[in-house]
mmCIF file with all atom_site columns, C-alpha atoms in Angstrom:
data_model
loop_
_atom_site.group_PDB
_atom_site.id
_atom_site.type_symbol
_atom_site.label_atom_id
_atom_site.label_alt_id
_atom_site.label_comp_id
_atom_site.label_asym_id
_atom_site.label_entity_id
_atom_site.label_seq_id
_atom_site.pdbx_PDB_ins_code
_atom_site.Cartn_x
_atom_site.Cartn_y
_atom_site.Cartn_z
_atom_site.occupancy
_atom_site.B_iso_or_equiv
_atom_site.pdbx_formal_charge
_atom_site.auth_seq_id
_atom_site.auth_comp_id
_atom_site.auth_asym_id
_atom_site.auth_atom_id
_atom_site.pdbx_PDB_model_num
ATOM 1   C CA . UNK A 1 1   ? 0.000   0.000  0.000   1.00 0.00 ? 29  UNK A CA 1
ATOM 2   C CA . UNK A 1 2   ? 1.209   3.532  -1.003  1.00 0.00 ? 30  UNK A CA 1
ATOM 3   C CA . UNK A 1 3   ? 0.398   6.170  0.719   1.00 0.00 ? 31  UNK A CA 1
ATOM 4   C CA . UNK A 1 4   ? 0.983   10.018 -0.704  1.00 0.00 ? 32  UNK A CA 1
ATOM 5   C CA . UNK A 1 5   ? 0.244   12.604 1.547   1.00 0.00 ? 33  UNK A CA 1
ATOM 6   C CA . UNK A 1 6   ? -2.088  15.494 -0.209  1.00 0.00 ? 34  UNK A CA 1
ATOM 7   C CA . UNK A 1 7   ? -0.028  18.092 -1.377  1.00 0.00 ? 35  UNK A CA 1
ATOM 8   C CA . UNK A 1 8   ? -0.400  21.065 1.244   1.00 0.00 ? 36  UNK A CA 1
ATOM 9   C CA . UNK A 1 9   ? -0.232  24.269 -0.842  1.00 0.00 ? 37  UNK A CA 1
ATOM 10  C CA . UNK A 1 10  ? 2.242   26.836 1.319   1.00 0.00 ? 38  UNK A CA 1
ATOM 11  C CA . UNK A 1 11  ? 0.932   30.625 2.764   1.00 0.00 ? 39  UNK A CA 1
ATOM 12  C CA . UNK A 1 12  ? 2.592   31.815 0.162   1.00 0.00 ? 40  UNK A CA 1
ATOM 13  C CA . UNK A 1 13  ? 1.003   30.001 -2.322  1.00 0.00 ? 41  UNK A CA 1
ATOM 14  C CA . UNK A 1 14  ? -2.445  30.334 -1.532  1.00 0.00 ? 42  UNK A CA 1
ATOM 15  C CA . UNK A 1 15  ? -1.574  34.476 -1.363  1.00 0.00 ? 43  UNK A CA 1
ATOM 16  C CA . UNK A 1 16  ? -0.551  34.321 -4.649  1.00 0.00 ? 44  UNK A CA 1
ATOM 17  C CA . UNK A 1 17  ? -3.531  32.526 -5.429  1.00 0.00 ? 45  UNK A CA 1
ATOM 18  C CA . UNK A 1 18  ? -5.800  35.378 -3.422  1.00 0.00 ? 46  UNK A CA 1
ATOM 19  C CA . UNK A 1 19  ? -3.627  38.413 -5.360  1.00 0.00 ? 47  UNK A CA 1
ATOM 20  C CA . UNK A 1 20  ? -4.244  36.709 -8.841  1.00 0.00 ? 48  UNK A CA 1
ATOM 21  C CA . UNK A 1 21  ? -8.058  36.347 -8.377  1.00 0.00 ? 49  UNK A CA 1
ATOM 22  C CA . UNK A 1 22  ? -8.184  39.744 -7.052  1.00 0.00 ? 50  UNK A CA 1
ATOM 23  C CA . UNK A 1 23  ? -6.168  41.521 -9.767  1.00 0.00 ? 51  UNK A CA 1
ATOM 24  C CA . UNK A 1 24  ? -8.731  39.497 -12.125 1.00 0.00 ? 52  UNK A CA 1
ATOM 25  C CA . UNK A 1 25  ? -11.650 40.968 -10.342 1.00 0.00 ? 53  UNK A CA 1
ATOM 26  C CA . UNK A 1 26  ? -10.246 44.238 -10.337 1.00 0.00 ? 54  UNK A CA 1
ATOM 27  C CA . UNK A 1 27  ? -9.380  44.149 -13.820 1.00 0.00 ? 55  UNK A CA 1
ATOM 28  C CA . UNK A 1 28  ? -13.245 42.771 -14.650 1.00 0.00 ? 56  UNK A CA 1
ATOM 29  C CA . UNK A 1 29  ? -14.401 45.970 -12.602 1.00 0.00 ? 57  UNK A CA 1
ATOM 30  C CA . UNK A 1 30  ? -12.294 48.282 -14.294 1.00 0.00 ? 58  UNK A CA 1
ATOM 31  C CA . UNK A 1 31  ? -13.355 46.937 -17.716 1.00 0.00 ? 59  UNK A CA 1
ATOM 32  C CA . UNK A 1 32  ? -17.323 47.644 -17.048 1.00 0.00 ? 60  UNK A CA 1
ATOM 33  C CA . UNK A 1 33  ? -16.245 51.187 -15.209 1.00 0.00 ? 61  UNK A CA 1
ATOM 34  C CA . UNK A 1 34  ? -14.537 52.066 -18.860 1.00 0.00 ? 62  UNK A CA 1
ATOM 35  C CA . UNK A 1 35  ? -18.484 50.521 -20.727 1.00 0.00 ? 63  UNK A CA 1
ATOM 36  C CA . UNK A 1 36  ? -20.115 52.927 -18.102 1.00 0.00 ? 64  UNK A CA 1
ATOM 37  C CA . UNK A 1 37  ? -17.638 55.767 -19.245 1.00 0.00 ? 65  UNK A CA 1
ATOM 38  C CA . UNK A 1 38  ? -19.095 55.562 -22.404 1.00 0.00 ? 66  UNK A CA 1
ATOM 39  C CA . UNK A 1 39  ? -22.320 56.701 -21.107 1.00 0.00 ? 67  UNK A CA 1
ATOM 40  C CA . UNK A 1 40  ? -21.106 60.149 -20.279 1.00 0.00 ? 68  UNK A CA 1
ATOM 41  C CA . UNK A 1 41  ? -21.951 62.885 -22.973 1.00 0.00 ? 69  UNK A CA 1
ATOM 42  C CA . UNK A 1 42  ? -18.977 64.746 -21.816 1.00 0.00 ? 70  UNK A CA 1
ATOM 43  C CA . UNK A 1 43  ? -16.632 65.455 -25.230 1.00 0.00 ? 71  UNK A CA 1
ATOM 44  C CA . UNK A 1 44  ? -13.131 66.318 -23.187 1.00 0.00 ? 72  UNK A CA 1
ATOM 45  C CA . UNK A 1 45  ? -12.847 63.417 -20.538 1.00 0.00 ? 73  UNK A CA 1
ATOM 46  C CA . UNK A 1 46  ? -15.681 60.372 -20.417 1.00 0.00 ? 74  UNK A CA 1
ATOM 47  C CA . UNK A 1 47  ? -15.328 59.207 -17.058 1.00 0.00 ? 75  UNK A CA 1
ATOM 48  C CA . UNK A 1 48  ? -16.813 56.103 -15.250 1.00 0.00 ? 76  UNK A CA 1
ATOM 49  C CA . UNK A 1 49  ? -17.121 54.484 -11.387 1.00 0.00 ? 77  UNK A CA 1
ATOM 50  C CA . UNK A 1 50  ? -18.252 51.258 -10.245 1.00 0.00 ? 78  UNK A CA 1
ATOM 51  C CA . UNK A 1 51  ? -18.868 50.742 -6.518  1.00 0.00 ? 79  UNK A CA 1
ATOM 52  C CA . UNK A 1 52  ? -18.370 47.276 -5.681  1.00 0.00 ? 80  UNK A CA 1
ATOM 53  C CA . UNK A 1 53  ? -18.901 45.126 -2.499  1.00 0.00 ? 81  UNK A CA 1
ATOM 54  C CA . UNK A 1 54  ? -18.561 41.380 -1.407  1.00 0.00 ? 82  UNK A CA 1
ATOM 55  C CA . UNK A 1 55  ? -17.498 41.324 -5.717  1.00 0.00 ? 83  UNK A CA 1
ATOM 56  C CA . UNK A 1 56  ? -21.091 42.909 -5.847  1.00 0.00 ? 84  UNK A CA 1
ATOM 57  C CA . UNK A 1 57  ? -21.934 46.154 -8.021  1.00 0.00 ? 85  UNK A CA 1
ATOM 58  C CA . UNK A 1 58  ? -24.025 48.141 -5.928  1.00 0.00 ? 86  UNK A CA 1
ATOM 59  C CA . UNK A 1 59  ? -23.821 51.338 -7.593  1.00 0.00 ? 87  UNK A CA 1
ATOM 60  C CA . UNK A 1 60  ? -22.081 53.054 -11.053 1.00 0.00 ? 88  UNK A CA 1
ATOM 61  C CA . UNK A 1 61  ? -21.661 56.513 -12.021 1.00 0.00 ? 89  UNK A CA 1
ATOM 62  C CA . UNK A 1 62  ? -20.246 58.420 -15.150 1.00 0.00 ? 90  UNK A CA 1
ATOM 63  C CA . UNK A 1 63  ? -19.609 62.275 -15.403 1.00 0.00 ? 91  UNK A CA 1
ATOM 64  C CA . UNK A 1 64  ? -22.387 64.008 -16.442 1.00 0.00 ? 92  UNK A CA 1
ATOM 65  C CA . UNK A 1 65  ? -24.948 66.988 -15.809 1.00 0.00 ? 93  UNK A CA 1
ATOM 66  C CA . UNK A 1 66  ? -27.559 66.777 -13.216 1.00 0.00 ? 94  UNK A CA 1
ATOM 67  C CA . UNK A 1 67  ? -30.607 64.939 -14.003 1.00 0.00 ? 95  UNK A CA 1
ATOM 68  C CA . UNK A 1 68  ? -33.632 67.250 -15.677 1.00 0.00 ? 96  UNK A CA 1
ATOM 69  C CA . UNK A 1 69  ? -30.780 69.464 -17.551 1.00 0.00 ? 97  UNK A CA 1
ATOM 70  C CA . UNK A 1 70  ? -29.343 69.447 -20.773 1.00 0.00 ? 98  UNK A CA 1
ATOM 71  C CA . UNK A 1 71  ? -26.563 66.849 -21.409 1.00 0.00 ? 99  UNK A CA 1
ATOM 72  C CA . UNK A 1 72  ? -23.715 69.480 -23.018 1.00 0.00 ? 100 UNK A CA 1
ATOM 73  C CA . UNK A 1 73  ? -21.038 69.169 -20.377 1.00 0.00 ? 101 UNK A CA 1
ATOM 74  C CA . UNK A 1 74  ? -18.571 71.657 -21.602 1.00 0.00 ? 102 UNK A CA 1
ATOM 75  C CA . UNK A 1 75  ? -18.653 75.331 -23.805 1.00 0.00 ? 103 UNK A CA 1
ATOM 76  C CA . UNK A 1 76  ? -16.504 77.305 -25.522 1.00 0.00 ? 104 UNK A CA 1
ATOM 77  C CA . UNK A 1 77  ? -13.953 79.163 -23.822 1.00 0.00 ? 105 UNK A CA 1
ATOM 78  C CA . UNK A 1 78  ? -12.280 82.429 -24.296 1.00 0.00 ? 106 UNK A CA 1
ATOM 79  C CA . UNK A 1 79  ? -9.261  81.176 -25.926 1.00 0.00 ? 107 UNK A CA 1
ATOM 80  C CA . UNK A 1 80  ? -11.230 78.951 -28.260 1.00 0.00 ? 108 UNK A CA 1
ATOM 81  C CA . UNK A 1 81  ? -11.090 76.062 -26.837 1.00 0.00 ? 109 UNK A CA 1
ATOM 82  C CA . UNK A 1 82  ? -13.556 73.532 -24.473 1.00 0.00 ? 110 UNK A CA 1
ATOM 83  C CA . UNK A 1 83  ? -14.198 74.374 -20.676 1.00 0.00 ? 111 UNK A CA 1
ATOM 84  C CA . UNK A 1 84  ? -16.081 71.714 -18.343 1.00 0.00 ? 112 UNK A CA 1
ATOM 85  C CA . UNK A 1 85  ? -19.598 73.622 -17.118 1.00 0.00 ? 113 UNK A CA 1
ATOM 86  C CA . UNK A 1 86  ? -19.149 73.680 -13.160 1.00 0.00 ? 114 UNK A CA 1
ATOM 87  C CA . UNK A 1 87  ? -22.405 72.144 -13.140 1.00 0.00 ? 115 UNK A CA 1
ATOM 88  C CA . UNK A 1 88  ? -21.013 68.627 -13.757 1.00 0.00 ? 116 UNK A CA 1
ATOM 89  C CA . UNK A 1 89  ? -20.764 65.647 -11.823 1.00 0.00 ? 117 UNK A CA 1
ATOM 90  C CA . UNK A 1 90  ? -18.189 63.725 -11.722 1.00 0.00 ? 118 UNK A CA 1
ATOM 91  C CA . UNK A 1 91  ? -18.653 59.402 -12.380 1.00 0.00 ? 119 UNK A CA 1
ATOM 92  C CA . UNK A 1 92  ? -17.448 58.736 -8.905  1.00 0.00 ? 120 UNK A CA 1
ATOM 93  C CA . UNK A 1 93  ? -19.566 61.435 -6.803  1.00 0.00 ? 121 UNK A CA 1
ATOM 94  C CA . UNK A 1 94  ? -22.898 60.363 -9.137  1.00 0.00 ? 122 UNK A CA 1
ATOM 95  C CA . UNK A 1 95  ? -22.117 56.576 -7.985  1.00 0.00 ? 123 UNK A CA 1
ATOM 96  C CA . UNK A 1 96  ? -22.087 57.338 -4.500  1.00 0.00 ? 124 UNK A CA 1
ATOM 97  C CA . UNK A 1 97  ? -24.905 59.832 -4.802  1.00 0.00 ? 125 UNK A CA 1
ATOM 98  C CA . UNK A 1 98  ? -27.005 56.725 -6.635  1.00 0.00 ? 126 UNK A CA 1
ATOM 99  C CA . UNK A 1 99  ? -26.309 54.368 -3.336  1.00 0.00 ? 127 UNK A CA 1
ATOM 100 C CA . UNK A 1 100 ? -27.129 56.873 -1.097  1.00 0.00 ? 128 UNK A CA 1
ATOM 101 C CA . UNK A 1 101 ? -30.597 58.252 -3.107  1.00 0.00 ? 129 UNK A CA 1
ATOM 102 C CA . UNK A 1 102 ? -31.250 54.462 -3.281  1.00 0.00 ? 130 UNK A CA 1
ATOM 103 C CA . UNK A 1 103 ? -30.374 53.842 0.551   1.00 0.00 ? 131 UNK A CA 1
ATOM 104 C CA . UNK A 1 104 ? -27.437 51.537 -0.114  1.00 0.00 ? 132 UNK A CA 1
ATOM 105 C CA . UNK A 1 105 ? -24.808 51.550 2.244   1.00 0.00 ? 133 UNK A CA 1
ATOM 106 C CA . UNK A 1 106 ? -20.900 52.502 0.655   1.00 0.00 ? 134 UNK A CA 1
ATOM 107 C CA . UNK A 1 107 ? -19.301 51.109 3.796   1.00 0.00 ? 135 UNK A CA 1
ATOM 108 C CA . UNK A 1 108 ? -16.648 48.798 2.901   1.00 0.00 ? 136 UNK A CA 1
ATOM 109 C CA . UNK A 1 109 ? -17.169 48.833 -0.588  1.00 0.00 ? 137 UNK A CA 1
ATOM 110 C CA . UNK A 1 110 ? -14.201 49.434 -3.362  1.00 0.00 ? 138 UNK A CA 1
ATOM 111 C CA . UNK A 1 111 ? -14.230 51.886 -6.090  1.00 0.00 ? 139 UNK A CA 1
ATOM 112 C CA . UNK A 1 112 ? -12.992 51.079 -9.319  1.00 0.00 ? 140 UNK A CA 1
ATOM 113 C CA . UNK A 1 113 ? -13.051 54.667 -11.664 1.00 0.00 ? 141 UNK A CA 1
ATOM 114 C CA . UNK A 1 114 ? -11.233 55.065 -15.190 1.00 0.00 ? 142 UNK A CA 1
ATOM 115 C CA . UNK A 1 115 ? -9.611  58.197 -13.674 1.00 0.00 ? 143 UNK A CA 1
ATOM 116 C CA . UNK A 1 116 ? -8.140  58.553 -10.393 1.00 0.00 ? 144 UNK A CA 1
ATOM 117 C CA . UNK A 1 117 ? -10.282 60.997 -8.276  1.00 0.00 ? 145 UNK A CA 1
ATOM 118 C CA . UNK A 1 118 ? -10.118 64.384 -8.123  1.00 0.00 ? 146 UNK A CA 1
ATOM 119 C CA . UNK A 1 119 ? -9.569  66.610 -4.265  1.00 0.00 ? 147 UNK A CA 1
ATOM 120 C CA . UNK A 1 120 ? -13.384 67.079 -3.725  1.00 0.00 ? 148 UNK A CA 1
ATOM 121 C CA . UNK A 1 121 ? -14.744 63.393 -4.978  1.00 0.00 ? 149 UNK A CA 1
ATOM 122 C CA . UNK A 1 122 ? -11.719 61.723 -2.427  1.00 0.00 ? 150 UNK A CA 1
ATOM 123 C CA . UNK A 1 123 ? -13.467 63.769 0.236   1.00 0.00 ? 151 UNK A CA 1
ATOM 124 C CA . UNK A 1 124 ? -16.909 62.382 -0.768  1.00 0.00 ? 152 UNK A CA 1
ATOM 125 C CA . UNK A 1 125 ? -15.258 58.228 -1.065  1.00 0.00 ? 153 UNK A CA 1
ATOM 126 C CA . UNK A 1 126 ? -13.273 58.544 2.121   1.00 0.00 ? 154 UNK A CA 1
ATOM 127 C CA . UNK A 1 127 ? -16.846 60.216 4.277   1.00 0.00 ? 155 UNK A CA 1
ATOM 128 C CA . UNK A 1 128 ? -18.641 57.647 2.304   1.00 0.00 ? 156 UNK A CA 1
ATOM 129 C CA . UNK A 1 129 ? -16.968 55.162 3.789   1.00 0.00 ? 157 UNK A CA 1
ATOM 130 C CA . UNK A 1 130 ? -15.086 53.204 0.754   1.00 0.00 ? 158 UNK A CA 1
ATOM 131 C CA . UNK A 1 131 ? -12.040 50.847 1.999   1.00 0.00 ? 159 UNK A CA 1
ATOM 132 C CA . UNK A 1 132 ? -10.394 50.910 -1.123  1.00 0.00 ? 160 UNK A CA 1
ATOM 133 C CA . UNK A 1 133 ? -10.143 52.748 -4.947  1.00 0.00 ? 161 UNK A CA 1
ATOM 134 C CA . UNK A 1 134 ? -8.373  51.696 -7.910  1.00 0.00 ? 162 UNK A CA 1
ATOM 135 C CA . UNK A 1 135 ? -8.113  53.898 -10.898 1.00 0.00 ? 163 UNK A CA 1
ATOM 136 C CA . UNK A 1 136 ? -6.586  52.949 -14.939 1.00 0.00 ? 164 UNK A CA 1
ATOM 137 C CA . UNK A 1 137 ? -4.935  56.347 -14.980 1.00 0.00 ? 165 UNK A CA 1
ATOM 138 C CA . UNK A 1 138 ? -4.149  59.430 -12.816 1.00 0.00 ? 166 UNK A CA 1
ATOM 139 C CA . UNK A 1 139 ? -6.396  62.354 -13.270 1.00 0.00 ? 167 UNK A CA 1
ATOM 140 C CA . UNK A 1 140 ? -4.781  65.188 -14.898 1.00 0.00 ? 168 UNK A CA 1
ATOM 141 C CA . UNK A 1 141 ? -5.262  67.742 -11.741 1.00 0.00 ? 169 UNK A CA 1
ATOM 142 C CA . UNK A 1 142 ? -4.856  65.297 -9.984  1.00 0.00 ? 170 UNK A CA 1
ATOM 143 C CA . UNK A 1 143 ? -3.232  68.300 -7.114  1.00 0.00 ? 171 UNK A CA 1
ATOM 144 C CA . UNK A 1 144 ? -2.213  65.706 -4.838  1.00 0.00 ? 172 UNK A CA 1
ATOM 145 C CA . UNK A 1 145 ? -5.496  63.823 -4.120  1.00 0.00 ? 173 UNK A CA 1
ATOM 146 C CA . UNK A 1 146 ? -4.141  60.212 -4.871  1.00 0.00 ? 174 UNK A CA 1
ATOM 147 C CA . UNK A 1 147 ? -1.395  61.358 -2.037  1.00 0.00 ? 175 UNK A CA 1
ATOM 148 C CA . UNK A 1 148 ? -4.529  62.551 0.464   1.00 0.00 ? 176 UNK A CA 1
ATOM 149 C CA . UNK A 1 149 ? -6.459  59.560 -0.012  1.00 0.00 ? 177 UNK A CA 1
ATOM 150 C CA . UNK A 1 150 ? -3.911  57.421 0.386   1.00 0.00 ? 178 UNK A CA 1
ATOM 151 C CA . UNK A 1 151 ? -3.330  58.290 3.661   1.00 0.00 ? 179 UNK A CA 1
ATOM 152 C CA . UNK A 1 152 ? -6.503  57.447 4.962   1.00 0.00 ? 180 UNK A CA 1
ATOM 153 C CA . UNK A 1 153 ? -7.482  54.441 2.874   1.00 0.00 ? 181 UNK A CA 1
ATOM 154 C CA . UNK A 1 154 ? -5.913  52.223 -0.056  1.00 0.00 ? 182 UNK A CA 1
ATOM 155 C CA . UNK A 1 155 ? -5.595  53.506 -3.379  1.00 0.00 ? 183 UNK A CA 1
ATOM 156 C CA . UNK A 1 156 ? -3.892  51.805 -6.111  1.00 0.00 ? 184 UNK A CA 1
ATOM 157 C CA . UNK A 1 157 ? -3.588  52.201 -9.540  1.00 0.00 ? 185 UNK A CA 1
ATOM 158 C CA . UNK A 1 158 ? -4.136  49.339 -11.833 1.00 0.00 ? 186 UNK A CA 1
ATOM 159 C CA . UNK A 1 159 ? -1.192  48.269 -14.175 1.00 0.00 ? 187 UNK A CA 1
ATOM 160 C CA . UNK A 1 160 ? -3.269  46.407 -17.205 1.00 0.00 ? 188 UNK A CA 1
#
């Protein structure tokens, strides 16, 4: 009679394991976040956020104007180019702003957005109560608010 022992898979192993699922989830996330982006009438930057708990979507956002006005998100500016109307929302303040009209708790949850966010939207996602945001590629004016958010909860960008 031969015995074999079953093959005990090491820590380290099963981490790796954990990581690769993860990074496929994220990567999944990120994908409909980008479909979502689409959404967005917005000519300069189409934006998109996916709020995401227990692998769950509970909410999605894109940039856009408020509901009830009209969907033109930038004008002409003075030196002849496009300016973004102050009246628009950005993808990952509309997502939270679905959960919460919706009464869906954020706590917990992970934000996946096309663009990392902006000063005023990581104020919203860190009072909201989201663990954890990962972005394709750094916003533009960005001004420091990956750095900020960072220090309060975990922010990574995602390397395709």
């Amino acid at each position: 009679m031969n015995y074999r022992p079953k093959k005990v898979k090491g820590v380290m192993e099963v981490l790796g394991q954990q990581e690769l699922k993860q990074r496929k989830l994220d990567g999944m996330f990120l994908n409909i976040a980008k479909e979502i982006s689409t959404m967005s009438h917005c000519q300069r930057a189409k934006v998109g956020a996916v709020l995401v708990k227990d692998s769950n979507i509970i909410s999605f956002g894109y940039n856009g104007m408020p509901a009830g006005m009209d969907n033109c998100c930038e004008e002409a500016s003075t030196t002849g180019g496009l300016v973004t109307k102050y009246q628009v929302i950005h993808a990952e303040s509309n997502a939270l702003l679905k959960a919460a009209k919706m009464g869906v708790s954020t706590v917990g949850t992970t934000m996946y957005c096309t663009l990392s966010p902006c000063k005023d939207c990581s104020k919203l996602i860190m009072q909201a109560g989201v663990e954890r945001v990962v972005y394709l590629e750094l916003f533009k004016r960005d001004e420091g608010a990956v750095e900020f958010l960072s220090k309060f909860i975990k922010v990574q960008k995602h390397d395709k």
